[in-house]
PDB file of C-alpha atoms in Angstrom:
ATOM      1  CA  MET A 491      -0.258  -0.183   0.028  1.00 77.00           C
ATOM      2  CA  SER A 492       1.607   3.464  -0.736  1.00 88.00           C
ATOM      3  CA  ASP A 493       1.205   6.863   0.858  1.00 95.00           C
ATOM      4  CA  ALA A 494       0.368   8.343  -2.600  1.00 94.00           C
ATOM      5  CA  LEU A 495      -2.608  10.690  -2.186  1.00 95.00           C
ATOM      6  CA  ALA A 496      -5.187  11.928  -5.087  1.00 95.00           C
ATOM      7  CA  GLY A 497      -4.695  15.499  -5.910  1.00 91.00           C
ATOM      8  CA  PRO A 498      -7.416  17.685  -7.164  1.00 89.00           C
ATOM      9  CA  ASP A 499      -7.214  16.362 -10.693  1.00 93.00           C
ATOM     10  CA  GLY A 500      -7.178  12.691  -9.532  1.00 94.00           C
ATOM     11  CA  ALA A 501      -3.487  11.801 -10.003  1.00 94.00           C
ATOM     12  CA  LEU A 502      -1.674  10.074  -7.685  1.00 95.00           C
ATOM     13  CA  ARG A 503       1.491  12.284  -5.913  1.00 96.00           C
ATOM     14  CA  CYS A 504       3.645  12.458  -2.856  1.00 96.00           C
ATOM     15  CA  PRO A 505       1.564  13.239  -0.109  1.00 96.00           C
ATOM     16  CA  TRP A 506       3.960  16.483   0.814  1.00 95.00           C
ATOM     17  CA  ALA A 507       2.809  17.844  -2.695  1.00 95.00           C
ATOM     18  CA  LEU A 508      -0.712  18.547  -2.038  1.00 95.00           C
ATOM     19  CA  SER A 509      -0.108  20.933   0.880  1.00 92.00           C
ATOM     20  CA  THR A 510      -0.292  24.022  -1.433  1.00 92.00           C
ATOM     21  CA  GLU A 511      -0.468  24.590  -5.096  1.00 91.00           C
ATOM     22  CA  ASP A 512       2.938  25.623  -5.470  1.00 93.00           C
ATOM     23  CA  TYR A 513       4.208  22.446  -4.284  1.00 94.00           C
ATOM     24  CA  VAL A 514       2.158  20.525  -6.681  1.00 94.00           C
ATOM     25  CA  SER A 515       3.947  22.794  -9.539  1.00 93.00           C
ATOM     26  CA  TYR A 516       7.099  22.273  -8.135  1.00 96.00           C
ATOM     27  CA  HIS A 517       6.702  18.427  -7.255  1.00 96.00           C
ATOM     28  CA  ASP A 518       5.195  17.942 -10.861  1.00 95.00           C
ATOM     29  CA  GLU A 519       7.867  19.798 -13.048  1.00 94.00           C
ATOM     30  CA  GLU A 520      10.960  19.841 -10.884  1.00 95.00           C
ATOM     31  CA  TRP A 521      11.641  17.785  -7.867  1.00 97.00           C
ATOM     32  CA  GLY A 522      13.340  14.730  -9.096  1.00 95.00           C
ATOM     33  CA  ARG A 523      14.098  15.837 -12.604  1.00 96.00           C
ATOM     34  CA  PRO A 524      17.676  15.921 -13.650  1.00 97.00           C
ATOM     35  CA  VAL A 525      19.358  19.661 -13.207  1.00 98.00           C
ATOM     36  CA  HIS A 526      22.784  20.126 -15.054  1.00 98.00           C
ATOM     37  CA  GLY A 527      24.882  23.148 -15.458  1.00 98.00           C
ATOM     38  CA  ASP A 528      27.073  24.340 -12.743  1.00 98.00           C
ATOM     39  CA  ASP A 529      25.165  27.855 -12.323  1.00 98.00           C
ATOM     40  CA  ALA A 530      21.913  25.966 -12.013  1.00 98.00           C
ATOM     41  CA  LEU A 531      23.389  23.512  -9.662  1.00 98.00           C
ATOM     42  CA  TYR A 532      25.086  26.303  -7.285  1.00 98.00           C
ATOM     43  CA  GLU A 533      21.712  27.857  -7.230  1.00 98.00           C
ATOM     44  CA  ARG A 534      19.907  24.504  -6.047  1.00 98.00           C
ATOM     45  CA  LEU A 535      23.044  24.315  -3.627  1.00 98.00           C
ATOM     46  CA  CYS A 536      22.215  27.752  -2.211  1.00 98.00           C
ATOM     47  CA  LEU A 537      18.787  27.196  -1.929  1.00 98.00           C
ATOM     48  CA  GLU A 538      19.032  24.014  -0.258  1.00 96.00           C
ATOM     49  CA  ALA A 539      21.537  25.679   2.231  1.00 96.00           C
ATOM     50  CA  PHE A 540      19.146  28.377   2.983  1.00 97.00           C
ATOM     51  CA  GLN A 541      16.370  25.933   3.832  1.00 96.00           C
ATOM     52  CA  SER A 542      18.014  24.213   6.379  1.00 92.00           C
ATOM     53  CA  GLY A 543      16.153  25.054   9.563  1.00 91.00           C
ATOM     54  CA  LEU A 544      13.162  26.311   7.864  1.00 94.00           C
ATOM     55  CA  SER A 545      10.227  24.699   5.482  1.00 93.00           C
ATOM     56  CA  TRP A 546      10.968  24.375   1.819  1.00 95.00           C
ATOM     57  CA  ILE A 547       7.781  26.428   0.986  1.00 96.00           C
ATOM     58  CA  THR A 548       9.551  29.443   2.476  1.00 96.00           C
ATOM     59  CA  ILE A 549      12.119  29.195   0.217  1.00 97.00           C
ATOM     60  CA  LEU A 550      10.234  28.140  -2.872  1.00 97.00           C
ATOM     61  CA  ARG A 551       7.784  31.112  -2.496  1.00 97.00           C
ATOM     62  CA  ARG A 552      10.899  33.339  -2.211  1.00 98.00           C
ATOM     63  CA  ARG A 553      13.032  31.949  -4.861  1.00 98.00           C
ATOM     64  CA  PRO A 554      12.284  34.983  -7.385  1.00 98.00           C
ATOM     65  CA  GLY A 555      13.436  37.438  -4.518  1.00 98.00           C
ATOM     66  CA  PHE A 556      16.613  34.856  -4.272  1.00 98.00           C
ATOM     67  CA  ARG A 557      17.325  35.071  -7.924  1.00 98.00           C
ATOM     68  CA  ALA A 558      17.189  38.499  -7.895  1.00 98.00           C
ATOM     69  CA  ALA A 559      19.326  39.242  -4.846  1.00 98.00           C
ATOM     70  CA  PHE A 560      22.058  36.877  -6.242  1.00 98.00           C
ATOM     71  CA  ALA A 561      22.399  37.600  -9.634  1.00 98.00           C
ATOM     72  CA  GLY A 562      20.493  34.969 -10.948  1.00 98.00           C
ATOM     73  CA  PHE A 563      23.013  32.405  -9.198  1.00 98.00           C
ATOM     74  CA  GLU A 564      25.717  33.349 -11.917  1.00 98.00           C
ATOM     75  CA  ILE A 565      28.480  31.957  -9.981  1.00 98.00           C
ATOM     76  CA  ALA A 566      31.002  34.511 -11.606  1.00 98.00           C
ATOM     77  CA  SER A 567      28.716  37.496 -10.357  1.00 98.00           C
ATOM     78  CA  VAL A 568      28.256  36.513  -6.938  1.00 98.00           C
ATOM     79  CA  ALA A 569      31.725  35.750  -6.565  1.00 98.00           C
ATOM     80  CA  ALA A 570      32.248  39.520  -7.341  1.00 98.00           C
ATOM     81  CA  PHE A 571      29.978  40.334  -4.416  1.00 98.00           C
ATOM     82  CA  THR A 572      31.520  42.877  -1.982  1.00 98.00           C
ATOM     83  CA  ASP A 573      31.261  43.536   1.700  1.00 97.00           C
ATOM     84  CA  ALA A 574      28.426  46.362   0.715  1.00 98.00           C
ATOM     85  CA  ASP A 575      26.455  43.598  -1.476  1.00 98.00           C
ATOM     86  CA  LYS A 576      26.334  41.313   1.544  1.00 98.00           C
ATOM     87  CA  GLU A 577      25.171  44.371   3.721  1.00 97.00           C
ATOM     88  CA  ARG A 578      22.484  44.977   0.897  1.00 98.00           C
ATOM     89  CA  LEU A 579      21.381  41.267   1.166  1.00 98.00           C
ATOM     90  CA  LEU A 580      20.956  41.383   5.014  1.00 98.00           C
ATOM     91  CA  GLY A 581      18.602  44.193   4.479  1.00 97.00           C
ATOM     92  CA  ASP A 582      16.606  42.235   1.406  1.00 98.00           C
ATOM     93  CA  PRO A 583      13.283  41.011   2.657  1.00 97.00           C
ATOM     94  CA  GLY A 584      12.745  39.112  -0.613  1.00 97.00           C
ATOM     95  CA  ILE A 585      15.408  36.521   0.770  1.00 98.00           C
ATOM     96  CA  ILE A 586      16.050  34.785   4.290  1.00 97.00           C
ATOM     97  CA  ARG A 587      18.377  37.458   6.203  1.00 97.00           C
ATOM     98  CA  ASN A 588      20.734  35.213   7.847  1.00 97.00           C
ATOM     99  CA  ARG A 589      24.272  36.170   7.810  1.00 97.00           C
ATOM    100  CA  ALA A 590      26.047  32.763   7.869  1.00 97.00           C
ATOM    101  CA  LYS A 591      24.164  31.788   4.960  1.00 98.00           C
ATOM    102  CA  ILE A 592      24.578  34.490   2.962  1.00 98.00           C
ATOM    103  CA  GLU A 593      28.195  34.677   3.685  1.00 98.00           C
ATOM    104  CA  ALA A 594      28.327  30.953   2.784  1.00 98.00           C
ATOM    105  CA  THR A 595      26.560  31.720  -0.433  1.00 98.00           C
ATOM    106  CA  VAL A 596      29.059  34.287  -1.546  1.00 98.00           C
ATOM    107  CA  ALA A 597      32.186  32.024  -0.204  1.00 98.00           C
ATOM    108  CA  ASN A 598      31.034  29.465  -2.200  1.00 98.00           C
ATOM    109  CA  ALA A 599      30.625  31.109  -5.423  1.00 98.00           C
ATOM    110  CA  ARG A 600      34.063  32.399  -4.911  1.00 98.00           C
ATOM    111  CA  VAL A 601      35.509  28.773  -4.456  1.00 98.00           C
ATOM    112  CA  LEU A 602      33.577  27.396  -7.566  1.00 98.00           C
ATOM    113  CA  ALA A 603      34.641  30.327  -9.741  1.00 98.00           C
ATOM    114  CA  ASP A 604      37.881  28.871  -9.574  1.00 98.00           C
ATOM    115  CA  TRP A 605      36.718  25.466 -10.666  1.00 98.00           C
ATOM    116  CA  ALA A 606      36.732  24.415 -14.185  1.00 98.00           C
ATOM    117  CA  PRO A 607      33.516  24.668 -16.454  1.00 98.00           C
ATOM    118  CA  GLY A 608      31.283  21.779 -15.927  1.00 98.00           C
ATOM    119  CA  GLU A 609      33.179  20.476 -12.731  1.00 98.00           C
ATOM    120  CA  LEU A 610      30.653  21.152 -10.308  1.00 98.00           C
ATOM    121  CA  ASP A 611      28.005  19.346 -12.444  1.00 98.00           C
ATOM    122  CA  GLU A 612      30.616  16.377 -12.924  1.00 98.00           C
ATOM    123  CA  LEU A 613      31.358  16.258  -9.377  1.00 98.00           C
ATOM    124  CA  ILE A 614      27.836  16.255  -7.815  1.00 98.00           C
ATOM    125  CA  TRP A 615      26.620  13.464 -10.694  1.00 98.00           C
ATOM    126  CA  SER A 616      29.551  11.348  -9.966  1.00 98.00           C
ATOM    127  CA  PHE A 617      27.695  10.385  -6.625  1.00 98.00           C
ATOM    128  CA  ALA A 618      24.585   9.476  -8.105  1.00 98.00           C
ATOM    129  CA  PRO A 619      23.726   5.862  -6.940  1.00 96.00           C
ATOM    130  CA  ASP A 620      22.808   3.055  -9.396  1.00 94.00           C
ATOM    131  CA  PRO A 621      19.053   3.766  -9.878  1.00 90.00           C
ATOM    132  CA  ASP A 622      18.988   0.026 -10.128  1.00 89.00           C
ATOM    133  CA  THR A 623      19.995  -0.625  -6.409  1.00 91.00           C
ATOM    134  CA  ARG A 624      17.090   1.802  -5.287  1.00 91.00           C
ATOM    135  CA  PRO A 625      13.710   0.462  -5.208  1.00 91.00           C
ATOM    136  CA  ALA A 626      11.032   2.645  -5.512  1.00 93.00           C
ATOM    137  CA  PRO A 627       9.390   3.914  -2.176  1.00 96.00           C
ATOM    138  CA  ALA A 628       6.159   3.184  -1.492  1.00 95.00           C
ATOM    139  CA  LYS A 629       5.894   4.987   1.738  1.00 96.00           C
ATOM    140  CA  LEU A 630       7.361   8.337   2.951  1.00 95.00           C
ATOM    141  CA  SER A 631       9.136   6.338   5.520  1.00 95.00           C
ATOM    142  CA  ASP A 632      10.984   4.530   2.954  1.00 96.00           C
ATOM    143  CA  VAL A 633      12.536   7.651   1.916  1.00 97.00           C
ATOM    144  CA  PRO A 634      15.914   8.366   3.626  1.00 96.00           C
ATOM    145  CA  ALA A 635      17.132  11.515   4.748  1.00 96.00           C
ATOM    146  CA  VAL A 636      21.001  10.926   4.674  1.00 98.00           C
ATOM    147  CA  THR A 637      22.488   7.995   2.605  1.00 97.00           C
ATOM    148  CA  ASP A 638      26.186   6.901   2.092  1.00 97.00           C
ATOM    149  CA  GLU A 639      26.049   8.604  -1.053  1.00 98.00           C
ATOM    150  CA  SER A 640      25.019  12.082   0.394  1.00 98.00           C
ATOM    151  CA  THR A 641      27.289  11.833   3.407  1.00 98.00           C
ATOM    152  CA  ALA A 642      30.170  11.336   0.813  1.00 98.00           C
ATOM    153  CA  LEU A 643      29.065  13.972  -1.621  1.00 98.00           C
ATOM    154  CA  SER A 644      28.682  16.491   1.704  1.00 98.00           C
ATOM    155  CA  LYS A 645      32.486  15.551   2.542  1.00 98.00           C
ATOM    156  CA  THR A 646      33.892  15.928  -0.636  1.00 98.00           C
ATOM    157  CA  LEU A 647      31.944  19.269  -1.029  1.00 98.00           C
ATOM    158  CA  LYS A 648      33.567  20.460   2.363  1.00 98.00           C
ATOM    159  CA  LYS A 649      36.898  19.293   1.547  1.00 98.00           C
ATOM    160  CA  ARG A 650      36.675  21.327  -1.662  1.00 98.00           C
ATOM    161  CA  GLY A 651      35.778  24.175   0.543  1.00 98.00           C
ATOM    162  CA  ILE A 652      32.139  24.377  -0.046  1.00 98.00           C
ATOM    163  CA  ARG A 653      30.123  25.453   3.219  1.00 97.00           C
ATOM    164  CA  PHE A 654      26.828  24.683   4.579  1.00 95.00           C
ATOM    165  CA  VAL A 655      26.388  21.442   3.066  1.00 97.00           C
ATOM    166  CA  GLY A 656      25.798  18.725   5.243  1.00 97.00           C
ATOM    167  CA  PRO A 657      24.820  14.949   4.620  1.00 98.00           C
ATOM    168  CA  THR A 658      21.314  15.939   4.905  1.00 97.00           C
ATOM    169  CA  THR A 659      21.332  19.111   2.657  1.00 97.00           C
ATOM    170  CA  ALA A 660      23.485  17.179   0.112  1.00 98.00           C
ATOM    171  CA  TYR A 661      20.731  14.509   0.139  1.00 98.00           C
ATOM    172  CA  ALA A 662      18.119  17.001  -0.417  1.00 97.00           C
ATOM    173  CA  LEU A 663      20.033  18.331  -3.462  1.00 98.00           C
ATOM    174  CA  MET A 664      20.322  14.995  -4.618  1.00 98.00           C
ATOM    175  CA  GLN A 665      16.565  14.578  -4.481  1.00 97.00           C
ATOM    176  CA  ALA A 666      15.806  18.160  -6.006  1.00 96.00           C
ATOM    177  CA  CYS A 667      18.250  17.626  -8.885  1.00 97.00           C
ATOM    178  CA  GLY A 668      17.233  14.110 -10.007  1.00 96.00           C
ATOM    179  CA  LEU A 669      20.180  12.105  -8.507  1.00 97.00           C
ATOM    180  CA  VAL A 670      17.738   9.965  -6.806  1.00 97.00           C
ATOM    181  CA  ASP A 671      13.945   9.609  -7.752  1.00 96.00           C
ATOM    182  CA  ASP A 672      12.169   9.400  -4.509  1.00 97.00           C
ATOM    183  CA  HIS A 673       8.811   9.983  -5.815  1.00 96.00           C
ATOM    184  CA  LEU A 674       6.855   7.231  -4.403  1.00 97.00           C
ATOM    185  CA  VAL A 675       6.030   4.216  -6.555  1.00 95.00           C
ATOM    186  CA  ASP A 676       2.524   5.326  -7.890  1.00 94.00           C
ATOM    187  CA  CYS A 677       3.104   8.903  -8.209  1.00 96.00           C
ATOM    188  CA  VAL A 678       2.287  10.595 -11.384  1.00 95.00           C
ATOM    189  CA  ALA A 679       5.690  12.043 -11.137  1.00 95.00           C
ATOM    190  CA  ARG A 680       7.576   8.925 -10.944  1.00 92.00           C
ATOM    191  CA  LYS A 681       9.778   8.779 -14.112  1.00 70.00           C
ATOM    192  CA  ASP A 682       9.570   5.258 -14.321  1.00 52.00           C
ATOM    193  CA  THR A 683       6.089   4.532 -13.779  1.00 43.00           C
ATOM    194  CA  PRO A 684       4.731   2.030 -15.472  1.00 39.00           C
TER     195      PRO A 684
END
């Protein structure tokens, strides 16, 4: 028996996706879909870090503000942010005004600006587990918060100078960017739905 629930259109979805219309769209169109490109992955890494300790809906609803505040999450642009930019961000009501997370976002861009093009994409995707070794979850309790792969990804990113990326944040990144498919077995958004 699956935990999937019928949405307003009658389609079965992961239960968390049905609490708001914003979640339905995010669940159906983005979560678990492959994300590639250094800037796109940097954005997701930053948003997952900002989400730490908060609900994802808070971040999702402020994503346009985050994109505006952080130059569309273009790594080279954020890497050039000054102390004045950081102070500006601390006063921006369109984002989460957490000094440590803002500092980490800028510091991470500076680290990544020195990487070769495609290096972040290659590194993150190198931790994608073999999908054949991961049975489709039937219940929310079947979905882990941390895995061996997310722990290894976290350690590798930290060793390379990336901040605010613990194993739980790394796993949320893996879910959001499609490295793993944690849509429930009979969810309409599951890639391999029979």
